Amino acid sequence: MDTILVVNAGSSSLKFEVFSVAGSLTRLVKGKMEGIGTAPHLSIRNAGGEQLANDDYPSEAIPDLPSAMRLVGQWLGERLEGHLIAVGHRVVHGGPNHAGPARVDESLLRELEWYTPLAPLHQPNNLAPIRVLLERQPDLAQVACFDTAFHRGHDPMTDHYAIPTRYFEEGVRRYGFHGLSYEYVAGRLAEVAPDVGGGRVIVAHLGSGASMCALHEGRSVESTLGFTALDGLPMGTRCGQIDPGVLLYLLEQHGMSARQLQDMLYKESGLKGLSGISNDVRDLLDSQEAGAALALDHFVHRIGLNAGALAAALSGLDAFVFTAGVGENSPVMRERIARKLRWLGVSLDTERNNAGELLISSDDSTVKVFVMPTDEELMIARHTFALITAGGTVSAGAR
Ligand code: ADP
């Protein structure tokens, strides 16, 4: 049995899944090493949800990503049957030129390292396991799957900032992120609702990172994220759209350094900064504090405003899709957001929404509203398999 390993490496966690590729792709195990360097914990489940590992490790045993990779590799090697044919990696930034996944070699890795300043919290961690495997197993096929790739089919006009164009040429442009999630959802929508899947759709990826994407005929034409993963909607700890004048003010009047500004914008802002309580929507929904209400009201307000902008980009709207942690799990938040979209023709069916059905709009809603669990890992496995078997690239918007 041939297998594909999917790796999604963050600052203190290593998420991984293994798929068998006999005929179609089948998920075998899903695991996570958390607390790398502090309180390492490995949990692994099989496809049926049965726990296969649930172990703590001393922090000195797993001080960094390479040691976590070694442990996970060892565990998988000993416990899983099959022949590993490739590893697919989630890489947040592919820059302006990658409109699909790419086979990893030394020169690609160097190119991707160049984008680290554009995604300082994600890119180095995404690339670390690639570097480790390239050194340890140079013959193992590795594929980088980019969160930016799905948006590369945009009309270039939309990806400009209104600053001198030489900066655009240098790479200062709107890239958009969460592309693997949007690509998966676009594919699912085409399967389950081909009537609207080929039309004008907004997908709201509302997790701890949050953004929205305008799809036309299954392809991204606009999104709320831009040059970095800070733009657009307020997120768990990230600020979302902000007047650049605020940053100038903080630099000049508060004497903040670039690093302090970065930490504040990425880690202390969004729902956490607004509420002063938590970055987790569940905590805010449970709280009676004014800060919690402010954060949620603001989040819903900004989603409404941005949905209006994306509907304008599409010249109308046929469907709206909720996905990721908040979108998939919170009927209350879906209801609150849907109320903001009423003017666009959105109306929810309360029972369908509370039950989290696939279609949650009422029969008289002119916009169909869906709840769709996203599956970025499956998307990565598909891309990886397609690339190593066909040897070609998968273009932007491909399913
Ligand atoms: P990530 O971007 O880390 O992949 P997820 O898509 O898993 O994030 O979303 C995580 C977020 O989803 C949590 O921070 C929480 O705010 C939210 N969430 C998860 N379950 C619920 C729920 N039942 N109700 C409200 N929010 C939820």
XYZ file of C-alpha atoms and ligand atoms in Angstrom:
426
model
C 0.000 0.000 0.000
C 1.405 3.393 -1.010
C 0.909 6.290 1.391
C 1.183 10.083 1.416
C 2.085 12.058 4.528
C 0.586 15.532 4.882
C 2.433 17.952 7.168
C 1.165 21.244 8.554
C 3.808 22.730 10.822
C 3.139 25.737 13.064
C 5.138 27.634 15.653
C 4.665 25.101 18.454
C 2.691 22.327 16.814
C 3.119 19.754 14.087
C -0.100 18.465 12.561
C 0.085 15.484 10.250
C -2.151 13.038 8.421
C -1.445 9.900 6.452
C -3.494 8.875 3.420
C -3.367 5.610 1.516
C -3.461 6.027 -2.245
C -4.896 2.681 -3.284
C -7.411 3.742 -5.939
C -8.701 6.834 -4.183
C -7.219 8.712 -1.235
C -8.249 7.307 2.126
C -7.335 8.914 5.440
C -5.532 6.458 7.741
C -4.371 8.540 10.693
C -4.506 12.088 11.924
C -2.163 13.401 14.580
C -0.742 16.404 16.321
C 2.379 17.091 18.313
C 1.627 20.124 20.472
C 3.659 22.092 22.976
C 6.953 21.640 21.125
C 9.722 22.994 23.355
C 7.423 23.512 26.346
C 5.105 20.590 27.149
C 5.250 18.216 24.177
C 2.180 16.052 23.728
C 1.553 13.626 20.900
C -1.957 12.537 20.043
C -2.825 10.320 17.085
C -6.160 8.888 16.023
C -7.122 6.513 13.263
C -9.823 7.256 10.698
C -12.497 5.857 13.018
C -11.472 8.293 15.775
C -9.817 5.626 17.921
C -6.879 6.996 19.932
C -3.582 5.396 18.903
C -1.245 7.648 20.871
C -1.778 10.087 23.719
C 1.649 10.680 25.212
C 3.526 13.426 27.051
C 7.241 13.970 26.521
C 9.820 15.937 28.513
C 10.429 19.324 26.921
C 14.125 18.567 26.386
C 13.189 15.462 24.352
C 11.244 17.560 21.810
C 12.850 21.009 21.868
C 12.103 21.934 18.247
C 10.382 20.993 14.977
C 13.179 18.706 13.688
C 12.996 16.595 16.849
C 9.200 16.467 16.576
C 9.540 15.362 12.948
C 11.954 12.618 14.009
C 9.606 11.299 16.677
C 6.546 11.388 14.443
C 8.494 9.755 11.605
C 9.655 7.020 13.952
C 6.147 6.422 15.286
C 4.662 6.237 11.796
C 7.489 4.039 10.537
C 7.018 1.523 13.362
C 3.237 1.528 13.588
C 1.936 2.137 10.088
C 2.155 -0.309 7.267
C 2.707 0.925 3.762
C 5.275 2.581 1.585
C 5.601 6.354 1.869
C 5.739 7.743 -1.672
C 5.561 11.465 -0.959
C 5.114 14.184 1.634
C 2.803 17.134 1.009
C 3.413 20.301 3.022
C 1.189 23.222 3.771
C 3.168 26.358 2.958
C 1.441 29.619 3.665
C 3.277 31.762 1.099
C 4.097 30.815 -2.471
C 4.744 34.356 -3.694
C 3.441 35.777 -6.983
C 4.496 33.013 -9.351
C 3.077 29.797 -7.946
C -0.482 29.254 -9.119
C -0.406 25.627 -8.002
C 1.622 23.215 -5.879
C 5.287 22.643 -6.656
C 7.734 19.794 -6.269
C 10.370 20.700 -3.686
C 14.049 20.969 -4.468
C 16.845 23.082 -3.054
C 16.175 26.025 -5.356
C 12.430 26.101 -4.563
C 13.227 26.003 -0.869
C 15.551 28.984 -1.245
C 12.864 30.855 -3.184
C 10.278 30.151 -0.479
C 12.636 31.274 2.282
C 12.630 34.648 0.558
C 8.939 35.063 1.453
C 9.525 34.598 5.180
C 9.260 38.344 5.948
C 5.795 38.301 4.354
C 4.548 35.596 6.748
C 6.971 35.743 9.658
C 4.922 33.615 12.026
C 4.098 30.849 9.554
C 6.610 30.518 6.715
C 9.729 29.526 8.725
C 7.776 26.808 10.536
C 6.207 25.542 7.309
C 9.632 25.292 5.696
C 11.515 23.703 8.616
C 10.186 20.136 8.055
C 10.879 20.428 4.318
C 14.486 21.317 5.054
C 14.797 18.455 7.558
C 13.425 15.874 5.114
C 15.463 17.219 2.205
C 18.589 16.650 4.284
C 17.575 13.304 5.817
C 15.815 11.727 2.839
C 16.822 13.595 -0.324
C 15.131 11.000 -2.571
C 11.729 11.289 -0.925
C 9.318 13.314 -3.104
C 8.093 16.455 -1.360
C 5.401 18.819 -2.599
C 4.723 22.334 -1.323
C 1.054 23.362 -1.393
C 0.515 27.086 -1.029
C -2.250 29.021 0.678
C -1.715 31.780 -1.860
C -1.878 29.687 -5.057
C -5.670 29.560 -5.474
C -5.801 33.358 -5.705
C -3.230 33.703 -8.456
C -5.887 33.774 -11.172
C -7.063 37.235 -10.022
C -7.184 40.100 -12.466
C -3.799 41.693 -11.553
C -5.538 45.060 -11.208
C -7.271 43.800 -8.064
C -4.000 42.777 -6.442
C -2.451 46.253 -6.482
C -2.165 48.624 -3.575
C -2.459 52.243 -4.640
C 1.189 53.006 -3.946
C 3.906 53.500 -6.612
C 3.818 50.461 -8.905
C 7.505 49.702 -8.459
C 6.553 48.142 -5.125
C 4.103 45.843 -6.869
C 6.916 44.649 -9.147
C 9.010 44.037 -6.043
C 6.283 41.787 -4.615
C 4.216 44.181 -2.512
C 0.809 43.022 -3.678
C -2.343 41.374 -2.418
C -1.772 37.622 -2.318
C -4.749 36.246 -0.397
C -4.527 33.190 1.882
C -6.607 30.190 3.059
C -6.477 29.109 -0.590
C -6.356 25.372 0.151
C -9.549 25.699 2.159
C -11.272 27.715 -0.576
C -10.157 25.331 -3.259
C -11.550 22.379 -1.310
C -14.867 24.155 -0.682
C -15.154 25.224 -4.335
C -14.725 21.597 -5.365
C -17.296 20.338 -2.839
C -19.789 22.993 -3.867
C -19.461 21.985 -7.507
C -20.270 18.403 -6.459
C -23.190 19.016 -4.101
C -24.743 22.119 -5.675
C -23.583 22.433 -9.278
C -26.358 24.973 -9.964
C -24.726 27.567 -7.688
C -21.182 26.162 -7.634
C -20.691 27.597 -11.116
C -22.090 30.979 -10.096
C -21.236 33.818 -7.708
C -20.273 32.583 -4.254
C -18.754 34.028 -1.087
C -16.946 31.555 1.167
C -16.368 32.652 4.764
C -13.459 30.780 6.357
C -14.000 31.721 9.996
C -11.461 29.991 12.230
C -8.787 31.445 14.460
C -7.544 32.904 11.189
C -10.465 34.359 9.258
C -11.033 35.568 5.737
C -13.602 35.536 2.946
C -13.208 34.750 -0.723
C -15.338 35.672 -3.727
C -15.634 32.761 -6.161
C -16.843 33.133 -9.710
C -17.354 29.852 -11.570
C -15.292 28.116 -8.873
C -12.303 30.456 -9.152
C -11.133 33.078 -6.703
C -11.664 36.612 -8.000
C -11.232 38.532 -4.719
C -10.454 37.867 -1.099
C -10.181 39.848 2.107
C -6.585 38.903 2.884
C -3.789 40.795 1.196
C -0.018 41.135 1.358
C 0.153 39.323 4.688
C -2.285 37.302 6.768
C -3.154 40.453 8.757
C -5.640 42.095 6.410
C -9.414 41.912 6.067
C -11.490 40.517 8.920
C -10.453 40.788 12.552
C -9.230 37.342 13.644
C -8.527 35.542 16.906
C -5.420 37.596 17.663
C -4.783 39.444 14.363
C -6.052 42.935 13.682
C -7.568 42.645 10.210
C -7.949 45.753 8.074
C -6.399 48.834 9.669
C -5.733 52.373 8.518
C -1.969 52.496 7.842
C -2.027 55.882 9.542
C -2.563 54.050 12.836
C 0.741 52.272 12.339
C 2.525 55.544 11.567
C 1.021 57.020 14.708
C 2.194 54.112 16.860
C 5.673 54.250 15.349
C 6.036 57.975 15.788
C 4.059 58.818 18.908
C 4.581 55.634 20.920
C 8.068 54.943 19.627
C 7.125 51.331 18.974
C 9.678 49.208 17.144
C 8.768 47.188 14.076
C 8.989 44.025 16.209
C 6.663 45.428 18.880
C 4.209 46.450 16.188
C 4.400 42.997 14.626
C 3.722 41.289 17.949
C 0.781 43.543 18.678
C -0.799 43.156 15.232
C -0.371 39.366 15.062
C -0.726 38.275 18.674
C -2.506 40.905 20.772
C -5.201 42.227 18.488
C -8.418 40.934 16.897
C -10.989 39.337 19.217
C -8.409 39.032 21.967
C -7.400 42.689 21.839
C -10.954 43.974 21.506
C -12.439 41.824 24.247
C -9.516 41.774 26.656
C -10.802 38.268 27.443
C -10.065 35.642 24.806
C -9.356 34.954 21.154
C -11.831 32.055 21.228
C -15.369 32.769 20.022
C -16.732 30.117 22.432
C -15.363 32.015 25.436
C -16.785 35.270 24.127
C -20.223 33.758 23.539
C -20.187 32.455 27.133
C -19.104 35.762 28.647
C -21.362 38.515 29.999
C -18.577 41.105 29.878
C -18.927 44.216 27.710
C -15.595 43.474 26.002
C -16.900 40.140 24.751
C -20.000 41.755 23.263
C -17.884 44.480 21.615
C -15.531 41.922 20.032
C -18.335 39.758 18.643
C -20.381 42.744 17.429
C -17.320 44.120 15.668
C -16.470 40.732 14.121
C -19.998 40.324 12.738
C -20.066 43.951 11.561
C -16.799 43.560 9.630
C -17.953 40.297 8.074
C -21.088 42.104 6.877
C -19.107 45.007 5.421
C -16.651 42.719 3.666
C -19.432 40.512 2.322
C -20.920 43.634 0.732
C -17.588 44.410 -0.908
C -17.172 40.873 -2.219
C -20.764 40.800 -3.503
C -19.912 44.003 -5.396
C -16.850 42.297 -6.873
C -19.160 39.504 -8.066
C -21.991 41.854 -9.161
C -24.421 39.787 -7.116
C -24.570 36.665 -5.036
C -25.921 33.147 -5.576
C -24.528 31.374 -2.519
C -22.757 31.954 0.773
C -20.721 29.208 2.455
C -19.664 29.009 6.112
C -16.552 26.994 6.905
C -13.760 26.502 9.534
C -14.105 26.452 13.343
C -16.687 29.215 13.860
C -18.453 28.756 10.526
C -18.837 25.000 10.928
C -19.747 24.872 14.613
C -21.645 27.956 15.723
C -25.338 28.315 14.729
C -25.507 31.497 16.823
C -22.710 33.190 14.908
C -24.107 32.011 11.559
C -27.491 33.467 12.491
C -25.966 36.796 13.514
C -23.918 37.022 10.322
C -26.863 35.987 8.138
C -28.920 38.845 9.587
C -26.286 41.262 8.246
C -26.694 39.706 4.801
C -30.479 39.950 4.658
C -30.322 42.893 2.235
C -28.456 40.598 -0.186
C -31.356 38.126 -0.132
C -30.085 35.805 2.616
C -32.604 34.122 4.890
C -31.819 31.176 7.170
C -34.022 28.266 8.173
C -33.616 28.152 11.954
C -33.971 24.382 12.289
C -31.571 23.640 9.465
C -29.088 26.117 10.921
C -29.332 24.725 14.444
C -28.881 21.197 13.090
C -25.850 22.317 11.047
C -27.236 20.845 7.856
C -25.419 21.250 4.570
C -28.052 23.704 3.264
C -29.224 26.075 5.996
C -31.040 28.764 3.990
C -34.839 28.886 3.924
C -36.644 27.826 0.783
C -37.449 31.445 -0.100
C -33.877 32.696 0.352
C -32.592 34.066 -2.965
C -29.050 33.236 -1.806
C -28.381 29.608 -0.889
C -26.429 29.294 2.349
C -24.299 26.248 3.110
C -22.230 24.869 5.982
C -19.254 22.916 4.677
C -16.477 21.419 6.784
C -13.229 22.314 5.114
C -10.464 19.766 4.540
C -7.160 21.429 3.721
C -5.218 18.223 4.438
C -7.193 16.225 1.871
C -6.586 19.030 -0.635
C -2.843 18.786 0.034
C -2.924 14.993 -0.332
C -4.774 15.339 -3.654
C -2.319 17.915 -4.972
C 0.654 15.867 -3.846
C -0.656 12.704 -5.468
C -1.573 14.526 -8.679
C 1.806 16.182 -8.932
C 3.951 13.118 -8.320
C 1.898 10.858 -10.594
C 1.335 13.303 -13.461
C 4.597 15.150 -12.987
C 2.798 18.318 -14.007
C 1.366 21.223 -12.057
C -2.218 21.811 -11.073
C -3.396 25.213 -12.171
C -5.091 27.835 -10.012
C -8.724 26.963 -9.434
C -8.319 23.326 -10.401
C -10.274 20.866 -8.287
P -7.461 27.173 12.893
O -7.377 28.479 12.140
O -6.588 27.123 14.106
O -7.421 25.953 12.026
P -10.194 26.440 13.388
O -10.762 26.496 12.030
O -10.032 25.104 14.039
O -8.875 27.285 13.523
O -11.093 27.346 14.333
C -10.793 27.525 15.695
C -11.751 28.538 16.271
O -13.090 28.130 16.001
C -11.669 28.614 17.800
O -10.740 29.563 18.202
C -13.057 29.042 18.169
O -13.084 30.448 18.210
C -13.936 28.604 17.030
N -14.903 27.559 17.404
C -14.726 26.223 17.401
N -15.862 25.597 17.829
C -16.757 26.570 18.070
C -18.112 26.601 18.521
N -18.763 25.485 18.798
N -18.705 27.802 18.661
C -18.055 28.942 18.385
N -16.780 28.983 17.940
C -16.147 27.824 17.793
